[in-house]
Amino acid sequence: MTVHPPVVGHCDELLEAMGAFRASAHITERWGERLAAVLTGGGRLLAAGNGGSAAQAQHLTAELVGRYQHDRPAFSALALHADTSSTTAIANDYGVDQVFARQVRAHGRPGDVLMLLSTSGASANLLSAADAARSAGLRVWALTGPAPNPLVAGSDEALCVTASSAATVQELHLVAVHMVCAAFDAAVEREAA
């Protein structure tokens, strides 16, 4: 059976990008540990992205509200795009650039974390959300595609995936989400013991 180059080429790109990405494991571990401290202390995670990145953000919040691998308490995590009535009303009344920023101002509290996911790192609505979060005293983390990009500059910390296609960036963002969750669960378990 013949497999065409564009198909296996995607696997090759993913393997190449994974090698460089693996060196960022310390960032995901730090984020998971910090997130455990915030959420067990009564804080919350807000997460946002557009398109496929929105799906990744929602995946992260689902793992925290539900569970990742093992049963544990539920924690406060909101995917800002998931409230369609709010997002469409805000887009209509204030413009698409304010869809996430307005929700950050409503739900975010000092000490909370805002996680923004973007393959380009240039989405205006995410940049506005980062500004709103920093003004409100939230810590801003970004998962992006290749640096430099505006979202990296507007965040407290960023993990940038070096890959030429948005698909590969999104795939490694999912890996990062799972790595953060693994570190989060380990930190919660240590604290409980």
Tab-separated table of C-alpha atoms in Angstrom:
chain	number	residue	atom	x	y	z
A	1	MET	CA	0.000	0.000	0.000
A	2	THR	CA	1.329	3.426	-0.943
A	3	VAL	CA	1.016	6.299	1.501
A	4	HIS	CA	1.290	9.654	-0.211
A	5	PRO	CA	3.970	12.169	0.862
A	6	PRO	CA	1.546	14.797	2.251
A	7	VAL	CA	0.183	12.186	4.665
A	8	VAL	CA	3.479	10.821	5.988
A	9	GLY	CA	4.979	14.303	5.695
A	10	HIS	CA	2.605	15.395	8.436
A	11	CYS	CA	3.977	12.648	10.695
A	12	ASP	CA	7.523	13.708	9.858
A	13	GLU	CA	6.763	17.336	10.732
A	14	LEU	CA	5.182	16.289	14.008
A	15	LEU	CA	8.176	14.134	14.938
A	16	GLU	CA	10.587	16.961	14.161
A	17	ALA	CA	8.573	19.515	16.127
A	18	MET	CA	8.167	17.114	19.059
A	19	GLY	CA	11.928	16.940	19.524
A	20	ALA	CA	12.219	20.679	20.112
A	21	PHE	CA	8.948	20.789	22.055
A	22	ARG	CA	10.135	18.150	24.543
A	23	ALA	CA	12.712	20.643	25.799
A	24	SER	CA	9.782	22.762	27.055
A	25	ALA	CA	8.571	20.121	29.514
A	26	HIS	CA	9.807	22.212	32.433
A	27	ILE	CA	7.360	24.980	31.475
A	28	THR	CA	4.362	22.655	31.509
A	29	GLU	CA	5.489	21.230	34.844
A	30	ARG	CA	5.842	24.716	36.340
A	31	TRP	CA	2.424	25.708	34.993
A	32	GLY	CA	0.776	22.580	36.390
A	33	GLU	CA	2.321	23.115	39.811
A	34	ARG	CA	1.412	26.819	39.867
A	35	LEU	CA	-2.109	26.063	38.675
A	36	ALA	CA	-2.516	23.515	41.480
A	37	ALA	CA	-1.556	26.176	44.019
A	38	VAL	CA	-4.001	28.683	42.510
A	39	LEU	CA	-6.950	26.312	42.160
A	40	THR	CA	-6.566	24.546	45.512
A	41	GLY	CA	-6.426	28.033	47.037
A	42	GLY	CA	-9.850	28.903	45.632
A	43	GLY	CA	-8.715	30.632	42.433
A	44	ARG	CA	-9.728	29.755	38.921
A	45	LEU	CA	-8.409	29.183	35.449
A	46	LEU	CA	-9.885	31.072	32.523
A	47	ALA	CA	-8.980	29.746	29.080
A	48	ALA	CA	-9.626	30.954	25.547
A	49	GLY	CA	-8.726	30.380	21.930
A	50	ASN	CA	-10.240	30.612	18.467
A	51	GLY	CA	-11.225	27.689	16.231
A	52	GLY	CA	-9.155	24.590	16.977
A	53	SER	CA	-7.432	26.462	19.793
A	54	ALA	CA	-10.843	27.001	21.400
A	55	ALA	CA	-11.299	23.245	21.376
A	56	GLN	CA	-7.908	22.821	23.077
A	57	ALA	CA	-8.818	25.436	25.709
A	58	GLN	CA	-12.075	23.641	26.397
A	59	HIS	CA	-10.241	20.322	26.612
A	60	LEU	CA	-8.020	21.805	29.339
A	61	THR	CA	-10.922	23.138	31.381
A	62	ALA	CA	-12.786	19.824	31.046
A	63	GLU	CA	-9.788	17.950	32.450
A	64	LEU	CA	-9.707	20.253	35.496
A	65	VAL	CA	-13.433	20.394	36.217
A	66	GLY	CA	-13.791	16.664	35.552
A	67	ARG	CA	-10.616	14.669	35.912
A	68	TYR	CA	-7.516	13.904	33.930
A	69	GLN	CA	-6.492	10.329	34.805
A	70	HIS	CA	-7.546	9.701	38.397
A	71	ASP	CA	-10.447	10.811	40.549
A	72	ARG	CA	-9.876	14.003	42.516
A	73	PRO	CA	-11.909	17.069	43.523
A	74	ALA	CA	-13.336	19.333	40.821
A	75	PHE	CA	-11.600	22.669	40.256
A	76	SER	CA	-12.819	25.968	38.825
A	77	ALA	CA	-11.888	26.326	35.154
A	78	LEU	CA	-13.878	28.186	32.494
A	79	ALA	CA	-13.507	28.087	28.713
A	80	LEU	CA	-14.569	31.624	27.800
A	81	HIS	CA	-15.769	30.783	24.299
A	82	ALA	CA	-18.148	28.074	25.569
A	83	ASP	CA	-20.857	30.516	26.716
A	84	THR	CA	-22.317	31.239	23.291
A	85	SER	CA	-24.931	33.690	24.563
A	86	SER	CA	-22.264	35.832	26.241
A	87	THR	CA	-19.802	35.623	23.362
A	88	THR	CA	-22.370	36.536	20.730
A	89	ALA	CA	-23.872	39.339	22.816
A	90	ILE	CA	-20.440	40.804	23.541
A	91	ALA	CA	-19.421	40.508	19.884
A	92	ASN	CA	-22.625	42.253	18.858
A	93	ASP	CA	-22.477	45.032	21.465
A	94	TYR	CA	-18.726	45.606	21.853
A	95	GLY	CA	-17.026	43.949	18.874
A	96	VAL	CA	-15.266	40.638	18.401
A	97	ASP	CA	-12.029	42.018	19.844
A	98	GLN	CA	-13.750	42.288	23.257
A	99	VAL	CA	-15.343	38.814	23.358
A	100	PHE	CA	-12.791	37.419	25.824
A	101	ALA	CA	-11.606	40.624	27.495
A	102	ARG	CA	-15.068	41.463	28.804
A	103	GLN	CA	-15.421	37.961	30.262
A	104	VAL	CA	-11.986	38.218	31.864
A	105	ARG	CA	-13.103	41.427	33.564
A	106	ALA	CA	-16.297	39.684	34.741
A	107	HIS	CA	-14.839	36.373	35.960
A	108	GLY	CA	-11.156	36.980	36.664
A	109	ARG	CA	-9.827	37.869	40.096
A	110	PRO	CA	-6.316	38.843	41.161
A	111	GLY	CA	-4.176	35.738	41.373
A	112	ASP	CA	-6.233	33.737	38.848
A	113	VAL	CA	-4.660	32.396	35.654
A	114	LEU	CA	-5.659	33.145	32.062
A	115	MET	CA	-4.416	30.581	29.530
A	116	LEU	CA	-4.567	31.729	25.909
A	117	LEU	CA	-4.044	29.337	23.005
A	118	SER	CA	-3.238	30.565	19.510
A	119	THR	CA	-1.397	29.065	16.565
A	120	SER	CA	-0.558	32.535	15.222
A	121	GLY	CA	-0.154	34.447	18.469
A	122	ALA	CA	-1.743	37.422	16.730
A	123	SER	CA	-5.504	37.170	17.375
A	124	ALA	CA	-6.808	40.582	18.415
A	125	ASN	CA	-9.395	39.143	20.804
A	126	LEU	CA	-6.718	37.185	22.672
A	127	LEU	CA	-4.419	40.190	22.842
A	128	SER	CA	-7.270	42.235	24.328
A	129	ALA	CA	-7.949	39.459	26.839
A	130	ALA	CA	-4.278	39.424	27.879
A	131	ASP	CA	-4.373	43.194	28.447
A	132	ALA	CA	-7.586	42.912	30.496
A	133	ALA	CA	-6.124	40.073	32.561
A	134	ARG	CA	-2.906	41.877	33.378
A	135	SER	CA	-4.915	44.979	34.386
A	136	ALA	CA	-7.053	42.816	36.693
A	137	GLY	CA	-4.063	41.090	38.340
A	138	LEU	CA	-4.289	37.715	36.610
A	139	ARG	CA	-1.261	35.746	35.486
A	140	VAL	CA	-1.289	35.281	31.681
A	141	TRP	CA	0.116	32.169	30.037
A	142	ALA	CA	0.171	31.639	26.279
A	143	LEU	CA	0.486	28.527	24.145
A	144	THR	CA	1.386	29.751	20.681
A	145	GLY	CA	2.998	28.830	17.419
A	146	PRO	CA	6.456	30.089	16.512
A	147	ALA	CA	7.903	33.109	18.300
A	148	PRO	CA	8.162	35.998	18.110
A	149	ASN	CA	4.510	36.960	18.086
A	150	PRO	CA	2.407	39.624	19.828
A	151	LEU	CA	0.805	37.216	22.312
A	152	VAL	CA	4.202	36.162	23.654
A	153	ALA	CA	5.002	39.818	24.278
A	154	GLY	CA	1.647	40.324	26.036
A	155	SER	CA	1.950	37.316	28.361
A	156	ASP	CA	3.750	36.640	31.604
A	157	GLU	CA	5.020	33.380	30.212
A	158	ALA	CA	4.675	31.526	26.920
A	159	LEU	CA	5.323	28.131	25.449
A	160	CYS	CA	5.903	28.473	21.717
A	161	VAL	CA	5.710	25.537	19.336
A	162	THR	CA	8.073	25.735	16.401
A	163	ALA	CA	6.302	24.128	13.463
A	164	SER	CA	5.387	25.243	9.971
A	165	SER	CA	1.741	24.123	10.033
A	166	ALA	CA	-1.101	25.155	12.330
A	167	ALA	CA	-2.144	21.494	12.561
A	168	THR	CA	1.167	20.472	14.108
A	169	VAL	CA	1.079	23.445	16.497
A	170	GLN	CA	-2.410	22.430	17.642
A	171	GLU	CA	-1.374	18.810	18.096
A	172	LEU	CA	1.504	19.833	20.320
A	173	HIS	CA	-0.772	22.221	22.214
A	174	LEU	CA	-2.860	19.174	23.134
A	175	VAL	CA	0.306	17.437	24.328
A	176	ALA	CA	1.076	20.525	26.427
A	177	VAL	CA	-2.452	20.495	27.875
A	178	HIS	CA	-1.989	16.887	28.968
A	179	MET	CA	1.455	17.620	30.391
A	180	VAL	CA	0.044	20.533	32.428
A	181	CYS	CA	-2.743	18.257	33.680
A	182	ALA	CA	-0.264	15.541	34.670
A	183	ALA	CA	1.836	18.064	36.609
A	184	PHE	CA	-1.327	19.562	38.135
A	185	ASP	CA	-2.596	16.198	39.364
A	186	ALA	CA	0.814	15.255	40.774
A	187	ALA	CA	0.996	18.557	42.681
A	188	VAL	CA	-2.557	18.155	44.043
A	189	GLU	CA	-1.736	14.621	45.125
A	190	ARG	CA	1.466	15.760	46.891
A	191	GLU	CA	-0.431	18.504	48.690
A	192	ALA	CA	-3.150	16.097	49.807
A	193	ALA	CA	-0.530	13.681	51.202
